[in-house]
Amino acid sequence: METIDFEQIRLPKHVAIIMDGNGRWAQLRGKHRTFGHKAGAEAVRRAVTFARQKGIQSLTLFAFSSENWKRPQQEVSVLMDLFFTVLKREVKKLHKHNVRLRIIGDKQAFSDKLQQRIAEAEALTAANTALTLNIAANYGGRWDIAHAAKQLAEAVQAGKLSVEDISEDKLADKLCLAEQPAPDLLIRTGGEHRVSNFLLWQLAYAEFYFADVLWPDFDEHAFARAIADFSCRERRFGLTSAQVQQAILDTDVTTGE
Ligand code: IPE
Ligand code: IPE
Ligand code: MG
């Protein structure tokens, strides 16, 4: 029988979050949308601390989508400045807490200064092991898949890969997050029930959790509720419920738990 890692059922190894609702949070307070983005940065810090303390291996946060460039120029520029400042301010603390930082997305669109800061932050934290924090910036799920396909095409063109050998695994190897476990749990705050071009391939078997709370209000309790909800889900990966239950019994027998 197909082996399933039932440890995953209890605590997610990898949590992905669509951090939505910053603009509405600010507007509810009569403030400009950018005020919400600043408050959102604080919520990021809380979420990272929670994930690290709970022993989650990977946390992937959607910070800026490929489509967010279409927002008013002023909002885009505040978001870029904020990204730059937060990176500068937080990277030493992340390093101190043994967090590995990765930025996923099409980084070429960023200013040279920002790209350099990203490269330095990734290099400094590369060997850290407590938590991998992936920040998705100028990220799109369709871009990720197209980018992977392009790399395979280049390998074929160079004579290093034959078309017959192209498989799901080969394509998956070229995607962002390839070396990390697939996200088990996707959380979206802000009340919308959509994926907005986030990790389209990687979320194939993730559990989805939608919360009405706006991102700046997402705290430890809200995160804990999402994890608790996840731990009660039965993940079937295409099997029947009876097969899954049998596999749990078999696992318990072999591990003696
Ligand atoms: C999410 O909050 C942050 C980004 C997309 C950068 P929004 O800015 O989308 O906030 P709402 O959804 O308009 O409230
Ligand atoms: C998704 O939020 C992107 C991020 C959270 C970075 P959006 O606010 O851009 O998504 P839509 O437009 O409501 O689908
Ligand atoms: Mg939004």
PDB file of C-alpha atoms and ligand atoms in Angstrom:
ATOM      1  CA  MET A   1       0.000   0.000   0.000  1.00  0.00           C
ATOM      2  CA  GLU A   2       1.031   3.564  -0.691  1.00  0.00           C
ATOM      3  CA  THR A   3       2.910   4.893   2.330  1.00  0.00           C
ATOM      4  CA  ILE A   4       1.561   8.031   3.915  1.00  0.00           C
ATOM      5  CA  ASP A   5       3.405  10.000   6.542  1.00  0.00           C
ATOM      6  CA  PHE A   6       0.765  10.161   9.242  1.00  0.00           C
ATOM      7  CA  GLU A   7       2.831  12.507  11.303  1.00  0.00           C
ATOM      8  CA  GLN A   8       1.633  15.120   8.837  1.00  0.00           C
ATOM      9  CA  ILE A   9      -1.942  14.611   9.930  1.00  0.00           C
ATOM     10  CA  ARG A  10      -1.245  15.943  13.395  1.00  0.00           C
ATOM     11  CA  LEU A  11       1.042  18.920  12.954  1.00  0.00           C
ATOM     12  CA  PRO A  12       1.600  20.391   9.503  1.00  0.00           C
ATOM     13  CA  LYS A  13       5.218  20.336   8.384  1.00  0.00           C
ATOM     14  CA  HIS A  14       4.629  23.185   5.989  1.00  0.00           C
ATOM     15  CA  VAL A  15       2.081  25.971   6.352  1.00  0.00           C
ATOM     16  CA  ALA A  16       1.400  28.409   3.522  1.00  0.00           C
ATOM     17  CA  ILE A  17      -0.509  31.630   4.179  1.00  0.00           C
ATOM     18  CA  ILE A  18      -2.240  34.106   1.881  1.00  0.00           C
ATOM     19  CA  MET A  19      -1.961  37.176   4.079  1.00  0.00           C
ATOM     20  CA  ASP A  20      -5.016  39.084   2.902  1.00  0.00           C
ATOM     21  CA  GLY A  21      -6.980  41.985   4.341  1.00  0.00           C
ATOM     22  CA  ASN A  22      -4.403  44.689   5.117  1.00  0.00           C
ATOM     23  CA  GLY A  23      -6.159  47.338   3.031  1.00  0.00           C
ATOM     24  CA  ARG A  24      -9.582  46.727   4.551  1.00  0.00           C
ATOM     25  CA  TRP A  25      -8.087  46.658   8.062  1.00  0.00           C
ATOM     26  CA  ALA A  26      -6.717  50.173   7.512  1.00  0.00           C
ATOM     27  CA  GLN A  27      -9.847  51.486   5.808  1.00  0.00           C
ATOM     28  CA  LEU A  28     -11.993  50.282   8.724  1.00  0.00           C
ATOM     29  CA  ARG A  29      -9.880  52.601  10.875  1.00  0.00           C
ATOM     30  CA  GLY A  30     -10.235  55.524   8.475  1.00  0.00           C
ATOM     31  CA  LYS A  31      -6.584  55.196   7.451  1.00  0.00           C
ATOM     32  CA  HIS A  32      -4.795  54.764   4.145  1.00  0.00           C
ATOM     33  CA  ARG A  33      -4.335  51.191   2.893  1.00  0.00           C
ATOM     34  CA  THR A  34      -0.578  51.422   3.378  1.00  0.00           C
ATOM     35  CA  PHE A  35      -1.119  51.765   7.138  1.00  0.00           C
ATOM     36  CA  GLY A  36      -2.568  48.243   6.964  1.00  0.00           C
ATOM     37  CA  HIS A  37       0.533  46.916   5.228  1.00  0.00           C
ATOM     38  CA  LYS A  38       2.705  48.235   8.056  1.00  0.00           C
ATOM     39  CA  ALA A  39       0.452  46.560  10.636  1.00  0.00           C
ATOM     40  CA  GLY A  40       0.607  43.430   8.472  1.00  0.00           C
ATOM     41  CA  ALA A  41       4.387  43.324   8.899  1.00  0.00           C
ATOM     42  CA  GLU A  42       3.873  42.985  12.677  1.00  0.00           C
ATOM     43  CA  ALA A  43       1.517  40.063  12.116  1.00  0.00           C
ATOM     44  CA  VAL A  44       4.237  38.418  10.010  1.00  0.00           C
ATOM     45  CA  ARG A  45       6.624  38.620  12.932  1.00  0.00           C
ATOM     46  CA  ARG A  46       4.058  36.978  15.257  1.00  0.00           C
ATOM     47  CA  ALA A  47       3.310  34.203  12.770  1.00  0.00           C
ATOM     48  CA  VAL A  48       7.015  33.432  12.302  1.00  0.00           C
ATOM     49  CA  THR A  49       7.579  33.211  16.059  1.00  0.00           C
ATOM     50  CA  PHE A  50       4.564  30.940  16.474  1.00  0.00           C
ATOM     51  CA  ALA A  51       5.644  28.619  13.654  1.00  0.00           C
ATOM     52  CA  ARG A  52       9.173  28.367  15.031  1.00  0.00           C
ATOM     53  CA  GLN A  53       8.003  27.673  18.572  1.00  0.00           C
ATOM     54  CA  LYS A  54       5.525  25.027  17.447  1.00  0.00           C
ATOM     55  CA  GLY A  55       8.165  23.160  15.429  1.00  0.00           C
ATOM     56  CA  ILE A  56       6.671  23.769  11.992  1.00  0.00           C
ATOM     57  CA  GLN A  57       9.447  23.137   9.418  1.00  0.00           C
ATOM     58  CA  SER A  58       8.432  25.550   6.676  1.00  0.00           C
ATOM     59  CA  LEU A  59       6.283  28.656   6.580  1.00  0.00           C
ATOM     60  CA  THR A  60       5.505  30.233   3.212  1.00  0.00           C
ATOM     61  CA  LEU A  61       3.937  33.684   3.217  1.00  0.00           C
ATOM     62  CA  PHE A  62       2.349  35.337   0.179  1.00  0.00           C
ATOM     63  CA  ALA A  63       3.506  38.939   0.424  1.00  0.00           C
ATOM     64  CA  PHE A  64       3.173  40.278  -3.127  1.00  0.00           C
ATOM     65  CA  SER A  65       1.682  38.587  -6.176  1.00  0.00           C
ATOM     66  CA  SER A  66       2.652  38.972  -9.831  1.00  0.00           C
ATOM     67  CA  GLU A  67      -0.688  40.760 -10.246  1.00  0.00           C
ATOM     68  CA  ASN A  68      -0.162  43.210  -7.363  1.00  0.00           C
ATOM     69  CA  TRP A  69       1.998  45.427  -9.626  1.00  0.00           C
ATOM     70  CA  LYS A  70      -1.282  46.606 -11.141  1.00  0.00           C
ATOM     71  CA  ARG A  71      -2.208  48.388  -7.897  1.00  0.00           C
ATOM     72  CA  PRO A  72      -1.842  52.188  -7.636  1.00  0.00           C
ATOM     73  CA  GLN A  73       1.794  53.153  -8.079  1.00  0.00           C
ATOM     74  CA  GLN A  74       1.968  54.754  -4.629  1.00  0.00           C
ATOM     75  CA  GLU A  75       0.808  51.549  -2.884  1.00  0.00           C
ATOM     76  CA  VAL A  76       3.293  49.437  -4.867  1.00  0.00           C
ATOM     77  CA  SER A  77       6.135  51.728  -3.949  1.00  0.00           C
ATOM     78  CA  VAL A  78       5.208  51.700  -0.227  1.00  0.00           C
ATOM     79  CA  LEU A  79       5.106  47.893  -0.364  1.00  0.00           C
ATOM     80  CA  MET A  80       8.579  47.742  -1.982  1.00  0.00           C
ATOM     81  CA  ASP A  81      10.004  50.187   0.599  1.00  0.00           C
ATOM     82  CA  LEU A  82       8.437  48.186   3.403  1.00  0.00           C
ATOM     83  CA  PHE A  83       9.875  44.954   2.053  1.00  0.00           C
ATOM     84  CA  PHE A  84      13.311  46.555   1.949  1.00  0.00           C
ATOM     85  CA  THR A  85      13.107  48.051   5.462  1.00  0.00           C
ATOM     86  CA  VAL A  86      11.646  44.955   7.093  1.00  0.00           C
ATOM     87  CA  LEU A  87      14.294  42.781   5.481  1.00  0.00           C
ATOM     88  CA  LYS A  88      16.991  45.050   6.860  1.00  0.00           C
ATOM     89  CA  ARG A  89      15.435  45.234  10.317  1.00  0.00           C
ATOM     90  CA  GLU A  90      14.493  41.585  10.797  1.00  0.00           C
ATOM     91  CA  VAL A  91      17.204  39.520   9.161  1.00  0.00           C
ATOM     92  CA  LYS A  92      19.617  39.556  12.115  1.00  0.00           C
ATOM     93  CA  LYS A  93      16.834  38.492  14.473  1.00  0.00           C
ATOM     94  CA  LEU A  94      15.807  35.711  12.132  1.00  0.00           C
ATOM     95  CA  HIS A  95      19.402  34.552  11.981  1.00  0.00           C
ATOM     96  CA  LYS A  96      19.716  34.658  15.763  1.00  0.00           C
ATOM     97  CA  HIS A  97      16.660  32.404  15.986  1.00  0.00           C
ATOM     98  CA  ASN A  98      18.129  29.936  13.490  1.00  0.00           C
ATOM     99  CA  VAL A  99      15.564  30.749  10.770  1.00  0.00           C
ATOM    100  CA  ARG A 100      16.496  30.190   7.125  1.00  0.00           C
ATOM    101  CA  LEU A 101      15.050  32.875   4.870  1.00  0.00           C
ATOM    102  CA  ARG A 102      14.190  32.299   1.210  1.00  0.00           C
ATOM    103  CA  ILE A 103      12.503  34.698  -1.168  1.00  0.00           C
ATOM    104  CA  ILE A 104      10.487  32.958  -3.879  1.00  0.00           C
ATOM    105  CA  GLY A 105       9.196  34.632  -7.026  1.00  0.00           C
ATOM    106  CA  ASP A 106      10.569  36.473 -10.024  1.00  0.00           C
ATOM    107  CA  LYS A 107      13.231  38.548  -8.287  1.00  0.00           C
ATOM    108  CA  GLN A 108      14.506  40.150 -11.497  1.00  0.00           C
ATOM    109  CA  ALA A 109      11.722  42.726 -11.338  1.00  0.00           C
ATOM    110  CA  PHE A 110      13.105  44.183  -8.091  1.00  0.00           C
ATOM    111  CA  SER A 111      15.578  47.039  -7.878  1.00  0.00           C
ATOM    112  CA  ASP A 112      19.277  46.083  -7.798  1.00  0.00           C
ATOM    113  CA  LYS A 113      19.460  47.289  -4.209  1.00  0.00           C
ATOM    114  CA  LEU A 114      16.595  45.049  -3.136  1.00  0.00           C
ATOM    115  CA  GLN A 115      17.979  42.061  -5.047  1.00  0.00           C
ATOM    116  CA  GLN A 116      21.308  42.545  -3.318  1.00  0.00           C
ATOM    117  CA  ARG A 117      19.682  42.746   0.103  1.00  0.00           C
ATOM    118  CA  ILE A 118      17.738  39.567  -0.635  1.00  0.00           C
ATOM    119  CA  ALA A 119      20.892  37.730  -1.719  1.00  0.00           C
ATOM    120  CA  GLU A 120      22.716  38.813   1.458  1.00  0.00           C
ATOM    121  CA  ALA A 121      19.837  37.764   3.711  1.00  0.00           C
ATOM    122  CA  GLU A 122      19.558  34.374   2.027  1.00  0.00           C
ATOM    123  CA  ALA A 123      23.311  33.805   2.231  1.00  0.00           C
ATOM    124  CA  LEU A 124      23.521  34.789   5.907  1.00  0.00           C
ATOM    125  CA  THR A 125      20.714  32.427   6.946  1.00  0.00           C
ATOM    126  CA  ALA A 126      21.343  29.597   4.463  1.00  0.00           C
ATOM    127  CA  ALA A 127      22.568  27.043   7.009  1.00  0.00           C
ATOM    128  CA  ASN A 128      19.857  27.668   9.632  1.00  0.00           C
ATOM    129  CA  THR A 129      17.675  24.764  10.645  1.00  0.00           C
ATOM    130  CA  ALA A 130      14.888  25.778  13.065  1.00  0.00           C
ATOM    131  CA  LEU A 131      12.413  27.005  10.448  1.00  0.00           C
ATOM    132  CA  THR A 132      12.506  27.792   6.738  1.00  0.00           C
ATOM    133  CA  LEU A 133      10.661  31.022   6.073  1.00  0.00           C
ATOM    134  CA  ASN A 134       9.735  31.482   2.415  1.00  0.00           C
ATOM    135  CA  ILE A 135       8.485  34.901   1.448  1.00  0.00           C
ATOM    136  CA  ALA A 136       6.630  34.868  -1.875  1.00  0.00           C
ATOM    137  CA  ALA A 137       7.252  38.211  -3.554  1.00  0.00           C
ATOM    138  CA  ASN A 138       6.415  38.915  -7.178  1.00  0.00           C
ATOM    139  CA  TYR A 139       5.255  35.321  -7.087  1.00  0.00           C
ATOM    140  CA  GLY A 140       2.601  33.692  -9.239  1.00  0.00           C
ATOM    141  CA  GLY A 141       1.753  30.000  -9.424  1.00  0.00           C
ATOM    142  CA  ARG A 142       1.485  30.188 -13.213  1.00  0.00           C
ATOM    143  CA  TRP A 143       4.858  31.938 -13.433  1.00  0.00           C
ATOM    144  CA  ASP A 144       6.387  29.182 -11.255  1.00  0.00           C
ATOM    145  CA  ILE A 145       5.104  26.403 -13.533  1.00  0.00           C
ATOM    146  CA  ALA A 146       6.037  28.236 -16.748  1.00  0.00           C
ATOM    147  CA  HIS A 147       9.511  28.968 -15.340  1.00  0.00           C
ATOM    148  CA  ALA A 148       9.995  25.279 -14.475  1.00  0.00           C
ATOM    149  CA  ALA A 149       8.801  24.234 -17.940  1.00  0.00           C
ATOM    150  CA  LYS A 150      11.297  26.624 -19.495  1.00  0.00           C
ATOM    151  CA  GLN A 151      14.158  25.070 -17.525  1.00  0.00           C
ATOM    152  CA  LEU A 152      13.164  21.590 -18.724  1.00  0.00           C
ATOM    153  CA  ALA A 153      12.962  22.869 -22.316  1.00  0.00           C
ATOM    154  CA  GLU A 154      16.473  24.311 -21.968  1.00  0.00           C
ATOM    155  CA  ALA A 155      17.744  20.957 -20.685  1.00  0.00           C
ATOM    156  CA  VAL A 156      16.147  19.213 -23.682  1.00  0.00           C
ATOM    157  CA  GLN A 157      17.666  21.767 -26.054  1.00  0.00           C
ATOM    158  CA  ALA A 158      21.108  21.221 -24.507  1.00  0.00           C
ATOM    159  CA  GLY A 159      20.738  17.466 -24.998  1.00  0.00           C
ATOM    160  CA  LYS A 160      20.765  16.797 -21.220  1.00  0.00           C
ATOM    161  CA  LEU A 161      17.181  15.546 -21.032  1.00  0.00           C
ATOM    162  CA  SER A 162      14.973  13.633 -23.443  1.00  0.00           C
ATOM    163  CA  VAL A 163      11.318  14.562 -23.952  1.00  0.00           C
ATOM    164  CA  GLU A 164      10.293  11.017 -22.895  1.00  0.00           C
ATOM    165  CA  ASP A 165      11.935  11.552 -19.518  1.00  0.00           C
ATOM    166  CA  ILE A 166       9.826  14.612 -18.676  1.00  0.00           C
ATOM    167  CA  SER A 167       7.622  13.640 -15.754  1.00  0.00           C
ATOM    168  CA  GLU A 168       5.718  15.233 -12.867  1.00  0.00           C
ATOM    169  CA  ASP A 169       8.744  14.676 -10.631  1.00  0.00           C
ATOM    170  CA  LYS A 170      11.141  16.327 -13.095  1.00  0.00           C
ATOM    171  CA  LEU A 171       8.911  19.376 -13.361  1.00  0.00           C
ATOM    172  CA  ALA A 172       8.351  19.497  -9.590  1.00  0.00           C
ATOM    173  CA  ASP A 173      12.139  19.532  -9.102  1.00  0.00           C
ATOM    174  CA  LYS A 174      12.335  22.850 -10.968  1.00  0.00           C
ATOM    175  CA  LEU A 175       9.571  24.591  -9.023  1.00  0.00           C
ATOM    176  CA  CYS A 176      10.026  26.970  -6.112  1.00  0.00           C
ATOM    177  CA  LEU A 177      10.090  25.055  -2.780  1.00  0.00           C
ATOM    178  CA  ALA A 178      11.200  21.847  -4.537  1.00  0.00           C
ATOM    179  CA  GLU A 179      13.490  20.840  -1.690  1.00  0.00           C
ATOM    180  CA  GLN A 180      10.854  21.344   1.018  1.00  0.00           C
ATOM    181  CA  PRO A 181       7.870  19.170   1.956  1.00  0.00           C
ATOM    182  CA  ALA A 182       4.710  20.213   0.074  1.00  0.00           C
ATOM    183  CA  PRO A 183       2.458  22.593   2.032  1.00  0.00           C
ATOM    184  CA  ASP A 184       0.063  20.580   4.204  1.00  0.00           C
ATOM    185  CA  LEU A 185      -2.066  23.502   5.235  1.00  0.00           C
ATOM    186  CA  LEU A 186      -3.044  26.638   3.342  1.00  0.00           C
ATOM    187  CA  ILE A 187      -4.492  29.454   5.417  1.00  0.00           C
ATOM    188  CA  ARG A 188      -6.147  32.454   3.792  1.00  0.00           C
ATOM    189  CA  THR A 189      -7.171  35.375   5.978  1.00  0.00           C
ATOM    190  CA  GLY A 190      -9.452  38.215   4.923  1.00  0.00           C
ATOM    191  CA  GLY A 191     -12.575  36.194   4.163  1.00  0.00           C
ATOM    192  CA  GLU A 192     -12.050  35.456   0.454  1.00  0.00           C
ATOM    193  CA  HIS A 193     -12.271  31.847  -0.670  1.00  0.00           C
ATOM    194  CA  ARG A 194      -9.823  31.750  -3.556  1.00  0.00           C
ATOM    195  CA  VAL A 195      -6.227  30.859  -4.296  1.00  0.00           C
ATOM    196  CA  SER A 196      -5.277  34.048  -6.233  1.00  0.00           C
ATOM    197  CA  ASN A 197      -2.492  32.385  -8.238  1.00  0.00           C
ATOM    198  CA  PHE A 198      -0.548  31.213  -5.158  1.00  0.00           C
ATOM    199  CA  LEU A 199       1.238  27.820  -5.155  1.00  0.00           C
ATOM    200  CA  LEU A 200      -0.980  26.196  -7.807  1.00  0.00           C
ATOM    201  CA  TRP A 201       1.054  23.017  -8.232  1.00  0.00           C
ATOM    202  CA  GLN A 202       2.320  22.667  -4.660  1.00  0.00           C
ATOM    203  CA  LEU A 203      -1.146  22.944  -3.083  1.00  0.00           C
ATOM    204  CA  ALA A 204      -2.482  19.867  -4.904  1.00  0.00           C
ATOM    205  CA  TYR A 205      -3.158  18.007  -1.618  1.00  0.00           C
ATOM    206  CA  ALA A 206      -3.032  20.813   0.931  1.00  0.00           C
ATOM    207  CA  GLU A 207      -5.889  21.302   3.376  1.00  0.00           C
ATOM    208  CA  PHE A 208      -7.491  24.723   2.920  1.00  0.00           C
ATOM    209  CA  TYR A 209      -8.490  26.874   5.881  1.00  0.00           C
ATOM    210  CA  PHE A 210     -10.253  30.184   5.386  1.00  0.00           C
ATOM    211  CA  ALA A 211     -10.522  32.737   8.173  1.00  0.00           C
ATOM    212  CA  ASP A 212     -12.498  35.983   8.174  1.00  0.00           C
ATOM    213  CA  VAL A 213      -9.927  37.700  10.369  1.00  0.00           C
ATOM    214  CA  LEU A 214      -8.038  40.443   8.500  1.00  0.00           C
ATOM    215  CA  TRP A 215      -4.298  39.745   8.292  1.00  0.00           C
ATOM    216  CA  PRO A 216      -3.088  42.427  10.777  1.00  0.00           C
ATOM    217  CA  ASP A 217      -5.379  40.826  13.415  1.00  0.00           C
ATOM    218  CA  PHE A 218      -4.100  37.288  12.778  1.00  0.00           C
ATOM    219  CA  ASP A 219      -2.458  36.347  16.081  1.00  0.00           C
ATOM    220  CA  GLU A 220      -1.232  33.222  17.907  1.00  0.00           C
ATOM    221  CA  HIS A 221      -4.788  32.215  18.815  1.00  0.00           C
ATOM    222  CA  ALA A 222      -6.007  32.466  15.236  1.00  0.00           C
ATOM    223  CA  PHE A 223      -2.975  30.467  14.064  1.00  0.00           C
ATOM    224  CA  ALA A 224      -3.562  27.837  16.756  1.00  0.00           C
ATOM    225  CA  ARG A 225      -7.222  27.509  15.677  1.00  0.00           C
ATOM    226  CA  ALA A 226      -6.120  26.828  12.109  1.00  0.00           C
ATOM    227  CA  ILE A 227      -3.667  24.150  13.269  1.00  0.00           C
ATOM    228  CA  ALA A 228      -6.287  22.538  15.514  1.00  0.00           C
ATOM    229  CA  ASP A 229      -8.745  22.447  12.621  1.00  0.00           C
ATOM    230  CA  PHE A 230      -6.072  20.890  10.403  1.00  0.00           C
ATOM    231  CA  SER A 231      -5.287  18.188  12.958  1.00  0.00           C
ATOM    232  CA  CYS A 232      -8.904  16.947  12.776  1.00  0.00           C
ATOM    233  CA  ARG A 233      -8.952  16.575   9.012  1.00  0.00           C
ATOM    234  CA  GLU A 234      -8.732  13.174   7.390  1.00  0.00           C
ATOM    235  CA  ARG A 235      -6.288  13.418   4.500  1.00  0.00           C
ATOM    236  CA  ARG A 236      -7.087  10.704   2.017  1.00  0.00           C
ATOM    237  CA  PHE A 237      -4.760  11.405  -0.927  1.00  0.00           C
ATOM    238  CA  GLY A 238      -7.239   9.695  -3.237  1.00  0.00           C
ATOM    239  CA  LEU A 239      -7.695   6.609  -1.035  1.00  0.00           C
ATOM    240  CA  THR A 240     -10.913   5.593   0.700  1.00  0.00           C
ATOM    241  CA  SER A 241     -11.481   6.442   4.322  1.00  0.00           C
ATOM    242  CA  ALA A 242     -11.297   2.714   5.225  1.00  0.00           C
ATOM    243  CA  GLN A 243      -7.862   2.434   3.579  1.00  0.00           C
ATOM    244  CA  VAL A 244      -6.614   5.454   5.475  1.00  0.00           C
ATOM    245  CA  GLN A 245      -7.852   4.055   8.789  1.00  0.00           C
ATOM    246  CA  GLN A 246      -6.199   0.702   8.050  1.00  0.00           C
ATOM    247  CA  ALA A 247      -2.918   2.441   7.207  1.00  0.00           C
ATOM    248  CA  ILE A 248      -3.045   4.261  10.555  1.00  0.00           C
ATOM    249  CA  LEU A 249      -3.516   0.926  12.374  1.00  0.00           C
ATOM    250  CA  ASP A 250      -0.633  -0.644  10.388  1.00  0.00           C
ATOM    251  CA  THR A 251       1.618   2.312  11.220  1.00  0.00           C
ATOM    252  CA  ASP A 252       0.806   2.023  14.907  1.00  0.00           C
ATOM    253  CA  VAL A 253       1.633  -1.724  14.866  1.00  0.00           C
ATOM    254  CA  THR A 254       5.002  -1.197  13.176  1.00  0.00           C
ATOM    255  CA  THR A 255       6.065   1.712  15.371  1.00  0.00           C
ATOM    256  CA  GLY A 256       4.670   0.129  18.509  1.00  0.00           C
ATOM    257  CA  GLU A 257       2.863   3.383  19.376  1.00  0.00           C
TER     258      GLU A 257
HETATM  259  C1  IPE B   1      -2.834  41.703   1.368  1.00  0.00           C
HETATM  260  O1  IPE B   1      -3.747  42.664   1.768  1.00  0.00           O
HETATM  261  C2  IPE B   1      -1.463  42.284   1.113  1.00  0.00           C
HETATM  262  C3  IPE B   1      -1.103  42.376  -0.302  1.00  0.00           C
HETATM  263  C4  IPE B   1      -1.776  41.872  -1.304  1.00  0.00           C
HETATM  264  C5  IPE B   1       0.132  43.070  -0.615  1.00  0.00           C
HETATM  265  P1  IPE B   1      -4.544  43.521   0.709  1.00  0.00           P
HETATM  266  O2  IPE B   1      -3.747  44.736   0.395  1.00  0.00           O
HETATM  267  O3  IPE B   1      -4.950  42.717  -0.456  1.00  0.00           O
HETATM  268  O4  IPE B   1      -5.828  43.942   1.552  1.00  0.00           O
HETATM  269  P2  IPE B   1      -7.334  43.954   1.078  1.00  0.00           P
HETATM  270  O5  IPE B   1      -7.648  42.585   0.575  1.00  0.00           O
HETATM  271  O6  IPE B   1      -7.441  44.988   0.000  1.00  0.00           O
HETATM  272  O7  IPE B   1      -8.092  44.302   2.306  1.00  0.00           O
HETATM  273  C1  IPE B   2      -3.412  37.764  -2.720  1.00  0.00           C
HETATM  274  O1  IPE B   2      -4.194  38.833  -2.268  1.00  0.00           O
HETATM  275  C2  IPE B   2      -1.986  38.160  -2.762  1.00  0.00           C
HETATM  276  C3  IPE B   2      -1.343  38.402  -1.467  1.00  0.00           C
HETATM  277  C4  IPE B   2      -1.869  38.200  -0.295  1.00  0.00           C
HETATM  278  C5  IPE B   2       0.009  38.852  -1.548  1.00  0.00           C
HETATM  279  P1  IPE B   2      -4.938  39.801  -3.281  1.00  0.00           P
HETATM  280  O2  IPE B   2      -5.677  40.780  -2.458  1.00  0.00           O
HETATM  281  O3  IPE B   2      -3.994  40.341  -4.279  1.00  0.00           O
HETATM  282  O4  IPE B   2      -5.953  38.788  -4.019  1.00  0.00           O
HETATM  283  P2  IPE B   2      -7.299  39.084  -4.808  1.00  0.00           P
HETATM  284  O5  IPE B   2      -7.027  40.210  -5.751  1.00  0.00           O
HETATM  285  O6  IPE B   2      -8.323  39.471  -3.790  1.00  0.00           O
HETATM  286  O7  IPE B   2      -7.643  37.794  -5.470  1.00  0.00           O
HETATM  287 MG    MG B   3      -6.588  41.571  -0.889  1.00  0.00          MG
END
